[in-house]
Short mmCIF file of C-alpha atoms and ligand atoms in Angstrom, two decimals:
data_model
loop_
_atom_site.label_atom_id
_atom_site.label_comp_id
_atom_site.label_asym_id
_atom_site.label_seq_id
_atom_site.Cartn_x
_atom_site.Cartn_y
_atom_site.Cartn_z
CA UNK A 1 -54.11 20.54 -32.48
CA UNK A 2 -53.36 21.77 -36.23
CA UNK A 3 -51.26 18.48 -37.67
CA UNK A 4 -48.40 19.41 -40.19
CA UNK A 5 -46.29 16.64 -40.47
CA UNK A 6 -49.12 13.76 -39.70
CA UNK A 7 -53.08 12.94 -40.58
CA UNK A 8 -55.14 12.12 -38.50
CA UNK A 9 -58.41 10.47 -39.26
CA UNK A 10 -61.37 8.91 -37.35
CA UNK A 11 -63.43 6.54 -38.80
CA UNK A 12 -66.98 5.65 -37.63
CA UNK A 13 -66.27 2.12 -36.55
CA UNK A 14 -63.97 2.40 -33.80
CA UNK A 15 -61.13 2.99 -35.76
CA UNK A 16 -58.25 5.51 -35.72
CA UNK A 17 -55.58 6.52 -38.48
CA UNK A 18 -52.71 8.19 -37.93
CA UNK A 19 -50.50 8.86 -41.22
CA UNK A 20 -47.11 9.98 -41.00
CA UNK A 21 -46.79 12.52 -43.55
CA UNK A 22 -43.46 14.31 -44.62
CA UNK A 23 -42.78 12.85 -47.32
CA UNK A 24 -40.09 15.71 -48.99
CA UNK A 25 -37.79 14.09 -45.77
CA UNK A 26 -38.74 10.48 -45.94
CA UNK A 27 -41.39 11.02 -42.80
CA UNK A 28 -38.09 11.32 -40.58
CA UNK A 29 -38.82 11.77 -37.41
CA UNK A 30 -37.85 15.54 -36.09
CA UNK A 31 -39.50 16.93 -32.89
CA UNK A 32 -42.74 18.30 -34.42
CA UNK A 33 -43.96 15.44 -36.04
CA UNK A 34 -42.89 13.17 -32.78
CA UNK A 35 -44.97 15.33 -30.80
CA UNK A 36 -47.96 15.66 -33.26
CA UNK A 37 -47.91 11.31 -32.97
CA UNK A 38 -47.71 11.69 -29.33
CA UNK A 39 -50.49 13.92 -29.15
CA UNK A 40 -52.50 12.00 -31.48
CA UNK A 41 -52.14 9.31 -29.65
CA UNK A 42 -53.12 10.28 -26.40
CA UNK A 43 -56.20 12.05 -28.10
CA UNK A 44 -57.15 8.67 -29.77
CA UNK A 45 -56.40 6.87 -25.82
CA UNK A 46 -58.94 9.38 -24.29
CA UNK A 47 -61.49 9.11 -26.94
CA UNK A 48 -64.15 6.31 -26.20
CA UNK A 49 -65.12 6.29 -29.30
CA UNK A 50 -61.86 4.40 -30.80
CA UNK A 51 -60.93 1.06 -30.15
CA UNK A 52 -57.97 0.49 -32.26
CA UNK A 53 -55.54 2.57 -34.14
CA UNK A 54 -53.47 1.85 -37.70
CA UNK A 55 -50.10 4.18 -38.15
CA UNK A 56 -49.36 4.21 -41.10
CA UNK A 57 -46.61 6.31 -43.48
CA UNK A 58 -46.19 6.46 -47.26
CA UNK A 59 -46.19 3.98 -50.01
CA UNK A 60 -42.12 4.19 -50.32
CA UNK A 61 -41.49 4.98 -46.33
CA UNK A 62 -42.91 4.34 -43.36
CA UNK A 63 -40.41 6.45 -41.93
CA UNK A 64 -36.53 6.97 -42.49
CA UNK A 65 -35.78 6.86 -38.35
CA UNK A 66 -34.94 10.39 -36.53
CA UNK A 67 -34.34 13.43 -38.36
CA UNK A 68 -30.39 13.60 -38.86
CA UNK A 69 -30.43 17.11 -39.85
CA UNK A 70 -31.81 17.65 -36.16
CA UNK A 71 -29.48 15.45 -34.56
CA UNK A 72 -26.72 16.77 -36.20
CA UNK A 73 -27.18 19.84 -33.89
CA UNK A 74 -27.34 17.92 -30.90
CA UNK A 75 -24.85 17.54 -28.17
CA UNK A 76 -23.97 15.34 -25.46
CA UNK A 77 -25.04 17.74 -22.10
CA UNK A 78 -27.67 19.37 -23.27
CA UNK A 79 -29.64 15.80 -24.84
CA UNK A 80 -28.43 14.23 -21.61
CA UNK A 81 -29.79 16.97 -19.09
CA UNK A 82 -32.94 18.16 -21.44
CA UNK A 83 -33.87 14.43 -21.68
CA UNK A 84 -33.86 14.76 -26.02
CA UNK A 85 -37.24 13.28 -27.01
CA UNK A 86 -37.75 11.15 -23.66
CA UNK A 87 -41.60 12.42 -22.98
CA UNK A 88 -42.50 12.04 -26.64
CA UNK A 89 -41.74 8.31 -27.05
CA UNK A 90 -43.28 7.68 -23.60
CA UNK A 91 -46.83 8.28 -24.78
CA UNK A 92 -46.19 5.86 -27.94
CA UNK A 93 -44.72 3.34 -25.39
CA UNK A 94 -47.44 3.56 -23.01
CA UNK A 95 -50.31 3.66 -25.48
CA UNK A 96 -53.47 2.33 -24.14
CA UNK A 97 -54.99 1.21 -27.05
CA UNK A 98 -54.08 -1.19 -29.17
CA UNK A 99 -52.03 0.34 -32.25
CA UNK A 100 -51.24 -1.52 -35.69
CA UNK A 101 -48.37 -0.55 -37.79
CA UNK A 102 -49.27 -1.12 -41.38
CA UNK A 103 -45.39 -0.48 -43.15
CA UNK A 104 -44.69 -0.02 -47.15
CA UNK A 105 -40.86 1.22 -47.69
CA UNK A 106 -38.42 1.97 -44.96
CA UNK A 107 -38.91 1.43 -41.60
CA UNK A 108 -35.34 2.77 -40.43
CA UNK A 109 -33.89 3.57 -37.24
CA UNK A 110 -36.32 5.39 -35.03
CA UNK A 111 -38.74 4.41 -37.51
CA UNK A 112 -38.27 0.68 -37.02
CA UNK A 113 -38.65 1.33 -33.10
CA UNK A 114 -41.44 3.18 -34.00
CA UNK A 115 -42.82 -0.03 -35.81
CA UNK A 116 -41.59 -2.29 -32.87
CA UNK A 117 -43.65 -0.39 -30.03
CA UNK A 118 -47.10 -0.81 -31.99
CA UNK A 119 -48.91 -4.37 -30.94
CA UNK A 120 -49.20 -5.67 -33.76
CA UNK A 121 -47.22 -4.62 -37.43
CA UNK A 122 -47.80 -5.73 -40.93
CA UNK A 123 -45.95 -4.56 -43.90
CA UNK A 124 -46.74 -5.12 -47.77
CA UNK A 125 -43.50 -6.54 -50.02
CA UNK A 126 -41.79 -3.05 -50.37
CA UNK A 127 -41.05 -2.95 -46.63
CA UNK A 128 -37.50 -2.59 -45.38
CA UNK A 129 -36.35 -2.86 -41.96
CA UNK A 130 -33.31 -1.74 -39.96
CA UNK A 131 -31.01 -0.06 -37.82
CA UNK A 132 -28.60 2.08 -39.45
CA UNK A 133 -27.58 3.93 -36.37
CA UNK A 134 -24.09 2.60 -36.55
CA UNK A 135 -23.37 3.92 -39.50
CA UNK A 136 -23.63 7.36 -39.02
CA UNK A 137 -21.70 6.88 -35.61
CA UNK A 138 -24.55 6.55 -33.15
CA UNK A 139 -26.51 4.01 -31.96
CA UNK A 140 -30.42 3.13 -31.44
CA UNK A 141 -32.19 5.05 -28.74
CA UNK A 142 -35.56 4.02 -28.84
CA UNK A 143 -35.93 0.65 -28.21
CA UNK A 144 -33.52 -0.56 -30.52
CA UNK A 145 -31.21 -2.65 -28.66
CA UNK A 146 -33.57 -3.78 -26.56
CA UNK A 147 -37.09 -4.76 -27.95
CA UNK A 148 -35.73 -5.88 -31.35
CA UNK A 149 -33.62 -8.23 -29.69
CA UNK A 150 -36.94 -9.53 -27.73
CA UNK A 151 -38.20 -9.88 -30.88
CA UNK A 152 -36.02 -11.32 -33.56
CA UNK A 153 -33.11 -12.80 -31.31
CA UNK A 154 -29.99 -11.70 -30.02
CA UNK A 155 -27.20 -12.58 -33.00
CA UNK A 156 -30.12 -11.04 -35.77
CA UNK A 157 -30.44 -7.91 -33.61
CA UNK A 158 -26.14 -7.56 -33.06
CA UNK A 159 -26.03 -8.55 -37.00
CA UNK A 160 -29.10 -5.63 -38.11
CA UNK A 161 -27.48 -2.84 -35.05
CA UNK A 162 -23.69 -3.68 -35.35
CA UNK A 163 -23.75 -3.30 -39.63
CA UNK A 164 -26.76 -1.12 -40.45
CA UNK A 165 -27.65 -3.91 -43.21
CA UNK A 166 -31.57 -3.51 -44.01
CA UNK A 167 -33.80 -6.75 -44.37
CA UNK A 168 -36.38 -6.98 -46.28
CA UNK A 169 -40.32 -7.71 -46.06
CA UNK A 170 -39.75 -12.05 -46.29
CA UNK A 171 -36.81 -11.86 -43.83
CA UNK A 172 -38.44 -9.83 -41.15
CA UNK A 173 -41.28 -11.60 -41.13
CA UNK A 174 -39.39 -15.03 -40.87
CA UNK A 175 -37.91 -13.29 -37.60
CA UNK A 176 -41.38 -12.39 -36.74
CA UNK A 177 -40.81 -8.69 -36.83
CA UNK A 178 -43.87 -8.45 -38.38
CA UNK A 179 -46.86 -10.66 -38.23
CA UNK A 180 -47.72 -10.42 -41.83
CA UNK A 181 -46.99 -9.91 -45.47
CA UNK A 182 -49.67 -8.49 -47.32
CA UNK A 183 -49.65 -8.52 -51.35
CA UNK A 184 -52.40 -5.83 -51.61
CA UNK A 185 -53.14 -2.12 -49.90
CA UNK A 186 -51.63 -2.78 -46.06
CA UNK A 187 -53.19 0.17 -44.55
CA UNK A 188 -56.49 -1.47 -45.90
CA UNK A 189 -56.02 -4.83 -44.07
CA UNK A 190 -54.43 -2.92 -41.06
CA UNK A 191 -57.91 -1.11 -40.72
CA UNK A 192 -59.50 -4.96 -41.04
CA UNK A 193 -57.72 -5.94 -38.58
CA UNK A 194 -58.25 -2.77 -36.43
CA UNK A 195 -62.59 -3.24 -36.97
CA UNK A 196 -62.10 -7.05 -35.48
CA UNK A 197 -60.57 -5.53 -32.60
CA UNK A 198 -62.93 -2.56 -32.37
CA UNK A 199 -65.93 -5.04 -32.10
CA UNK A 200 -64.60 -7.31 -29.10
CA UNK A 201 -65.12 -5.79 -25.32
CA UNK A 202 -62.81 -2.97 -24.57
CA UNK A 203 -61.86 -3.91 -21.47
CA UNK A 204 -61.00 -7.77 -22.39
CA UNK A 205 -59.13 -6.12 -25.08
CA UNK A 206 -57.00 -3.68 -22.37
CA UNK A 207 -57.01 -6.91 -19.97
CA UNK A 208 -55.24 -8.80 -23.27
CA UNK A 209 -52.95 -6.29 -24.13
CA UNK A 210 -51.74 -5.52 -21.01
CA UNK A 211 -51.06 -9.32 -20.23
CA UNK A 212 -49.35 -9.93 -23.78
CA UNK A 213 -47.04 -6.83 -22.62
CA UNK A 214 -46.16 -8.67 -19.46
CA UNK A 215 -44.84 -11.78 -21.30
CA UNK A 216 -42.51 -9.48 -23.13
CA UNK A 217 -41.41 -7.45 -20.52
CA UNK A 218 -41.28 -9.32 -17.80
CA UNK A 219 -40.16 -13.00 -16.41
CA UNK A 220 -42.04 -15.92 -17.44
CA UNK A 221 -43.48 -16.52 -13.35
CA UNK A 222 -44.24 -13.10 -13.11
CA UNK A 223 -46.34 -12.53 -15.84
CA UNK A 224 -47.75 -15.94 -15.85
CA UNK A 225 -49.39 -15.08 -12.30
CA UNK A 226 -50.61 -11.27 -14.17
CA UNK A 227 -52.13 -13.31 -16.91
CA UNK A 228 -53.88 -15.37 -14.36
CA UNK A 229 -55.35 -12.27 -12.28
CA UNK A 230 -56.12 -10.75 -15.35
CA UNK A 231 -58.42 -14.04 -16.81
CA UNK A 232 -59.77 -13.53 -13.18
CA UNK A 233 -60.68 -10.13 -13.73
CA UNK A 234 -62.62 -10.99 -16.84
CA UNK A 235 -64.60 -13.25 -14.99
CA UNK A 236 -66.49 -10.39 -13.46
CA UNK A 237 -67.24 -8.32 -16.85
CA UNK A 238 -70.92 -8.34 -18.01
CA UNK A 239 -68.87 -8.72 -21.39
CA UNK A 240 -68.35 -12.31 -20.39
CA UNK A 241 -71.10 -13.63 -19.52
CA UNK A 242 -72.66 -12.21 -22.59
CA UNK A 243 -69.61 -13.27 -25.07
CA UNK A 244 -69.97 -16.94 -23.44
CA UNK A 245 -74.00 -16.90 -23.46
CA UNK A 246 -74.32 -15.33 -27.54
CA UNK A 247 -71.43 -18.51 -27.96
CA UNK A 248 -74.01 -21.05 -26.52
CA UNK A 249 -77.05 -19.51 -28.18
CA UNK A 250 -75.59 -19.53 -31.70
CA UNK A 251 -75.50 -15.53 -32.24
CA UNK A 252 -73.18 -12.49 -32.12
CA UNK A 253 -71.84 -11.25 -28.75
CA UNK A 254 -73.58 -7.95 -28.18
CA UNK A 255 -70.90 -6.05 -26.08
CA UNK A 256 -71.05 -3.09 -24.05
CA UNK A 257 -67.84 -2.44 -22.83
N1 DAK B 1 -33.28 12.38 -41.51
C1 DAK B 1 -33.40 13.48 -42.29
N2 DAK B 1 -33.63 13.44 -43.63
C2 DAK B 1 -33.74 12.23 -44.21
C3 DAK B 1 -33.64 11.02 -43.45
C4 DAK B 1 -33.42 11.13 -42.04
N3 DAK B 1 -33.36 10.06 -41.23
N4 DAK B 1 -33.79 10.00 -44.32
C5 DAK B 1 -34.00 10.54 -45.52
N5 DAK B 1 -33.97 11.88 -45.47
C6 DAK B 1 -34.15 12.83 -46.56
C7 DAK B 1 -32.87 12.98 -47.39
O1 DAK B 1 -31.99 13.90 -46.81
C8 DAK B 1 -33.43 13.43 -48.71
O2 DAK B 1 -33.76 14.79 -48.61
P1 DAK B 1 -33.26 15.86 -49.75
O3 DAK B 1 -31.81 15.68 -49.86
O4 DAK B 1 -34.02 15.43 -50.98
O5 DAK B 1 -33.69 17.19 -49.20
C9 DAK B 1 -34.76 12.67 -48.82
O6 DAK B 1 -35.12 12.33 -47.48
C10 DAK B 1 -34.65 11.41 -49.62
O7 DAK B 1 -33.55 10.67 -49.13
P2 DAK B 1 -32.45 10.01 -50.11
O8 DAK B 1 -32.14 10.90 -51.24
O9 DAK B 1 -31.31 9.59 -49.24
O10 DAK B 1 -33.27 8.75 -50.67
P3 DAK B 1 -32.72 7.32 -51.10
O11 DAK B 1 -33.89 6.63 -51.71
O12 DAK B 1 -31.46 7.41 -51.92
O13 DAK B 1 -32.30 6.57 -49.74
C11 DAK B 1 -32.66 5.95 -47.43
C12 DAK B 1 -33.32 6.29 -48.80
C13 DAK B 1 -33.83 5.80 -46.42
C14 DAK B 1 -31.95 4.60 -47.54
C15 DAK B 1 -31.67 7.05 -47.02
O14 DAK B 1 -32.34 8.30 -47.12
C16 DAK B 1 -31.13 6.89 -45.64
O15 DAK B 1 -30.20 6.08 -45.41
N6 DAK B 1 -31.66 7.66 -44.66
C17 DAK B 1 -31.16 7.70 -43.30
C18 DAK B 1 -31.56 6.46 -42.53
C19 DAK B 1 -30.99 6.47 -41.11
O16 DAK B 1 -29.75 6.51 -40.91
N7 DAK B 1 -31.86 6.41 -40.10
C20 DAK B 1 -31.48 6.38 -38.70
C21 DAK B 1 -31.48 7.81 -38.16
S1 DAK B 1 -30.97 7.89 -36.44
C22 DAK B 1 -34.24 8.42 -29.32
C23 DAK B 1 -35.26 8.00 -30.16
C24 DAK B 1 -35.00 7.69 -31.50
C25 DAK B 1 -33.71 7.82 -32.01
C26 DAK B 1 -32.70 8.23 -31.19
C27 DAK B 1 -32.94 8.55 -29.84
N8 DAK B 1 -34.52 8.75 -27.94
C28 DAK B 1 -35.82 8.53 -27.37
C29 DAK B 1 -33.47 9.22 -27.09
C30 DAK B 1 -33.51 7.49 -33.42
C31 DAK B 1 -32.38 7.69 -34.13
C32 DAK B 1 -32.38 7.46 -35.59
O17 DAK B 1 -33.34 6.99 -36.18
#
């Protein structure tokens, strides 16, 4: 696929970047660029020679949430019926791989559900975080009602989607919106963190992932008896026996996935 309104990148380690890139509109999301993402990302899930993925956007936005101009044209029957956007999210929902958000600027609206559906997301001190929805008389569609009040609590979540106020990098990380504050490049350290990933077994890493999702979207017994199956299942990966063996004998796990 020719990318317009992204870049995408492969490094030789394992690692994938995808950059949001429109910056004349603050990266908002309108349907080309969600479907370049989507694409990317399923590209990057089929590819075995990726292990991990950074999304990134600018230094002043990570992006500004859905394109306005776009859904100013947008009525009630046709979004309904045509299902506006539906398929597109689903692939960055049901990514396989893990994906790490690395945020400078705004992360508004569709971008801060963009932000919330990555595994793990970092942001350096510029980052700002909301829901603004509200105030141009709509509300979140993408995950905004829902996992941002998984992850930052219900009365944060009804303060951030019932005013529109932004927060900034310190608060969301005391609400654990994001796992970290970096004070230097965060696309850098996303891509550290996305090598330490890249060199661990791929399929303890899907077996992880997939059991971290079940905490969040599921009930505690249910996912506690996943998790369980899951540790199971690692028990018969050639992975683990060599992790635990290299452990024992004092040197580096060779993996081979
Ligand atoms: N859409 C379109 N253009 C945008 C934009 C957006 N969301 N945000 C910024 N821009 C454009 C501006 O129009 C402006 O373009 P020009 O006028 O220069 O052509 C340029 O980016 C710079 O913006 P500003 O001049 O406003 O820059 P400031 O620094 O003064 O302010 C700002 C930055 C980010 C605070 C401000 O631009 C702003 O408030 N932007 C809108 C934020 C917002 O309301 N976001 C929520 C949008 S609704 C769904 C999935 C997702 C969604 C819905 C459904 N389904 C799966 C069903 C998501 C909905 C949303 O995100």
């Amino acid at each position: 696929m020719n990318y317009k309104n992204i870049i995408v990148e492969e490094l030789d380690n394992g690692v994938g970047i995808i950059t949001l890139n429109r910056p004349e509109a603050y990266n908002a999301i309108n349907n080309a660029l969600l479907a370049e993402v989507s694409n990317a990302i399923k590209d990057f899930d089929a590819n075995p020679d990726i292990a991990a993925v950074v999304l990134t956007g600018g230094e002043k936005v990570f992006a500004a949430g859905a394109d306005i101009k776009e859904l100013a044209e947008l009525d009630f029957a046709s979004a309904y019926q045509n299902e506006f956007i539906k398929k597109e999210w689903y692939a960055l929902e049901h990514h396989i791989k893990p994906i790490i958000a690395a945020i400078s600027g705004y992360a508004l609206g569709g971008g801060c559900e963009m932000a919330l559906l990555c595994d793990i997301a970092i942001c350096d001190k510029s980052a700002k975080f909301g829901q603004p929805e509200v105030k141009i008389g709509t509300m979140p569609g993408a995950g905004g009602t829902q996992r941002l009040t998984k992850a930052i609590g219900k009365s944060k979540a009804m303060h951030l989607c019932l005013t529109g106020d932004i927060i900034d990098a310190e608060e969301a990380a005391s609400f654990k919106l994001v796992s970290q504050i970096v004070d230097h490049d965060v696309k850098s350290e996303a891509i550290k963190i996305a090598q330490k990933i890249a060199k661990m077994s791929k399929p303890v890493v899907r077996l992880i992932k997939e059991s971290i999702n079940n905490a969040y979207e599921s009930n505690l017994q249910a996912g506690l008896a996943a998790e369980r199956q899951s540790f199971y299942t690692t028990l018969a990966l050639e992975d683990r026996i060599e992790g635990m063996e290299a452990f024992i004998q004092k040197r580096p796990p060779n993996f081979k996935n």
